[in-house]
Amino acid sequence: MRKIFILTSLTAALFLKAAAQEIPIENGWQFARGDSSQWASPAYNDLKWQHIEVNKPWEEQGYPNYDGFGWYRLHFMLPSSIKEKAFLKDSIRINLGIVDDNDEVYLNGKLIGEYGGMGGDIKTSKYGPRSYTIAANNPAILWDKENVLAVRIFDTGGAGGLYGDKHSISMLSLIDNVTINTDGDFYFEENEGISKTIYLSTRSNYVYKGKLNFKVTDPETNTDMREATTDVVFTAGKPFNYPFTIDKLPKRSYKLSYIFTEERSHDIMVKTESTPYVLTPYPGAKPRINGADVYGARPGNPFLYMIPATGRKPMSYSAAGLPDGLKLDSRTGIITGVVAQKGEYPVVFTVHNSAGTKTKKFTIKIGDVIGLTPALGWNSWNAFGLTVNDQKARVAAKTMTDKLAAHGWNYINIDDGWEAPQRTASGEIIPNQKFPDMKGLTGYVHSLGLKMGIYSSPGPRTCGGYLGSWQHEDQDAKTYGDWGIDYLKYDWCSYSEVTNPSPTLADYKKPYQVMRTSLDKIPRDIMFSFCQYGMGDVWKWGAEVGGNSWRSTGDIEDTWKSMSTIGFNQVADGPYAQPGHFNDPDMLVVGKVGWGDNQRNSRLSPDEQYTHISLWSLLSSPLLIGCDMGKLDRFTLGLLTNDEVIAIDQDALGKEARQAIKTDNYQVWIKDLEDGGKAVGVFNTSDKYQTITLQLKDNELGGYTKIRNVWEQKYIITSGTNYTTKVAPHGVVLVKLSK
Ligand code: GLA
C-alpha cells in the first residue's frame, strides 16, 4: 500500500501516515508521580495508577505546579502485520510527542532510549518533540503480544510530562529519513515577488531519487495557481536545493505545497507553508514621532526616555516644557535626569530633518505609578531559553536601536539562565560566565537609550533550576539597583516548595509583596512583572500588590492552538487592565524562536502572526519580542514596526478590548481608545476564508463612520451602516473607528 506522509507548516515534526503501518499510542496511559526502578518492569502492576492523557501536560490533569519525576506506562499490542506491509522492515520508530523535559524509555523492562539528564541538571535538560528508533529484531519487542512501554520523565519546571500532537509506533520507512527543510527566509524582490530556496536532505547514505512537485494554491478558492515538477536526487551531505520565485501577487497569503515522491517505495512526503506578505507601509522620509503619548516616572529616581521617531537621518530633537531636572540630547532624542517634584508635565516634542518638522504633544507624569502603557521590548526566553548570554543580549540591543526603537521598543530583558550556581560568601547573587559584566552590559543598553530587564524567582530556584531570590530579596533588589536594572520578571517556580501546599490568597500575594517592599527601597524605577500563570486570579490583586503586569496564563508556544487559546480567553481579566497595571498573556512568538540553541521560523502562519500582534495590542498586553533579533526578516519587521498597531497597544486610556462577538467561526474584539475612537479586531478563527459583516448601527459602534484599516494605514470607504470584510483563515482585519 502507498503511504502518505504530510508535514504541515504548523508542526514541522508531525507525520500523518496511512493507518495500516502505524499503531496510535494516544490512549490508555497510566501515570504515577515519583520514581521507582520497579516501574520499568512489565510485571509491575499499574492498575491502581491514575489514567492520564498525553495531549496535555500533567499540570492540567490534577497535578498543578508539579515538577520532578513522573512515570507513564502503556500496555499495547504490536502486530507483526505492520512489519510485513512495510517497504523497509528493519526498524520501528516510537513517537512520544513532546517530552517535558527529560526521559528514559523502557520497552518491556529494557532501556531503549534516553534523552536529557535525570538529575535536574538544567544544562542537559531537553524539552521537546521526541522519537526513538530501534531495530525490528531488538529482543525487547514482543511482536503479536502485549508490550509495556514505560517512560520515566524528569520535569525541571513549568509544564511537565508527555504532551503534543502525535504519539504512535510505526515501521521506519525510507521516507522517515527525509527532511523537507523550509527554514530559509522568504525574500521580497523589488518587483514585490517573493523568492525562497527549500531543500531536501537526509542523513542516510541511501541515494534518494524521486520527484518534487511544487504547488501554489489560492486558499480562498482552493485553485492551484502554479505547479511544477522536478526530478530530485539527494543523499547524506548532498541535499537537493529547490529555489523558486513567485511573481507579485495581491497582498495576502498563498499556500505552498512541496510534495516529494520517493521512486522505489512510492512513499510521499508533503510539507506545506503559507507565503508571508507585508502590509505595514515603509516609514517615509518626513519625521514622525511614534510610541505612547504619556510616560510615568517616580520623583527622585533616574529618568530615561528616548523619543521614538522615524524619518530620514540625521534628525534633531527638541522638547518644550520639560520639567526641571531633565535634559534632552538633541542628536539622539534621549531624555535623562531626575525630577524632584511630582506633577503632570505637558511637553511638546519636535523632530526635524531635511524632509520636514513634526511636533507631538506628550505628558510626563511624575508620581507613584510607572509603566503607564504596556512595556515594549525583547525577552530572551522564547528565542534562546537557558542559552542566553551577553553577546545575544547585545545583538538584541543593537538591533533594537537600528530597527525598532524608532517605533517605541525599548526593553532588553534577560530571562532565566543568567545566574551563577552559588551566591558570594556574603550572599550576593552574581551572574554566571555567560554574563561576564552585568553592569557593563546594562551600561551599554542604557547608552543606546534602552532599558534593561532581568529575571528571578521568589523560590529557592527558578523554573530553569537556577538560583532564585528566596530569603535574599533585599540583597537582590539592591544588586539589581547597582547594576541599573529597569525591569524585573519574578517567576513563582519553586516557591511552591516553600509555601503552603494549597496556597490561600494571602500565600499567593506574599512573595510579590515581599519583593515589592525590597524594590521600593531602591532609588530606581523598576518595572515589576509578576509571573505566576494567573493563580489566585492575580488580575484581581496584581495592581494592589504593586505589579506593573502579571502573567494571566501558562507558557505560550508557537502554535495556533496555544496562541489562540491564550489570546481569545483573556476575558475575565480584561476589566482589570489600567494604566500602570496590565494583564500579560505571555511573550510574542513571531520571528525565529526556539527556546534554546536552535532557532526556527515560528510555526504560526503569517495570518496567525497578524492575529497574534493584533490581538495582543487590543489586549493592552506587554509586547515582548521572543525571537532571535539578529535574524529579523522583513515580514517580522513589518509585524513589529506598524506604528498604528503599536499605538493601539500603547493607548493612554490603558483599557483592554472586550470580546464583543464570539461565534464558532469568528470573533470581534473592541477596545476603547483615549481619543474616543474604537479599535476593532475582526478575527476569523476558522480554517476557511470568511466574509464578515460588522454592524455599525444600534450598538456601541453606531455613529462611528470613519473606518481605517490599521495594518495598511488606509481609510476604507464604506456606505451605510455596516462594514463587510473578507478575512483569511486564522487571520484578522484590524480597524480603527472614529466619529
Ligand atoms: C517559566 C516562565 C517562562 C520562562 C521560564 C524560565 O516557564 O513562564 O516565561 O521565564 O520559566 O525558566
Coordinates of C-alpha atoms and ligand atoms in Angstrom, one line a residue, residues 157-159 379 381-382 386 415-417 455 462-465 489 491 493 531 533 551 553-555 586-587, ligand 1:
G157 CA 10.0 23.2 36.0
G158 CA 6.9 24.7 34.4
A159 CA 4.7 22.3 32.4
N379 CA 12.9 39.0 26.2
W381 CA 13.3 33.2 26.6
N382 CA 11.3 32.3 23.5
L386 CA 18.6 29.0 29.0
D415 CA 15.1 35.8 31.2
D416 CA 16.2 32.8 33.2
G417 CA 19.8 31.4 32.8
Y455 CA 14.6 37.6 35.9
T462 CA 14.0 29.5 39.2
C463 CA 12.0 27.4 36.7
G464 CA 15.2 26.6 34.9
G465 CA 16.8 25.4 38.1
K489 CA 10.2 39.4 35.9
D491 CA 8.6 33.8 38.4
C493 CA 8.5 28.3 40.1
C531 CA 4.9 35.6 36.5
Y533 CA 0.5 31.9 35.4
R551 CA 1.0 36.8 33.5
T553 CA -1.7 32.2 31.6
G554 CA 0.8 29.4 31.4
D555 CA 3.6 29.4 28.8
D586 CA 2.9 35.9 27.7
M587 CA 5.5 36.9 25.2
Ligands
GLA1 C1 8.6 29.8 33.2 C2 8.1 31.1 32.6 C3 8.8 31.4 31.3 C4 10.3 31.5 31.5 C5 10.8 30.2 32.2 C6 12.2 30.3 32.6 O1 8.3 28.7 32.4 O2 6.7 31.1 32.5 O3 8.3 32.6 30.7 O4 10.6 32.6 32.3 O5 10.0 29.9 33.3 O6 12.7 29.2 33.2

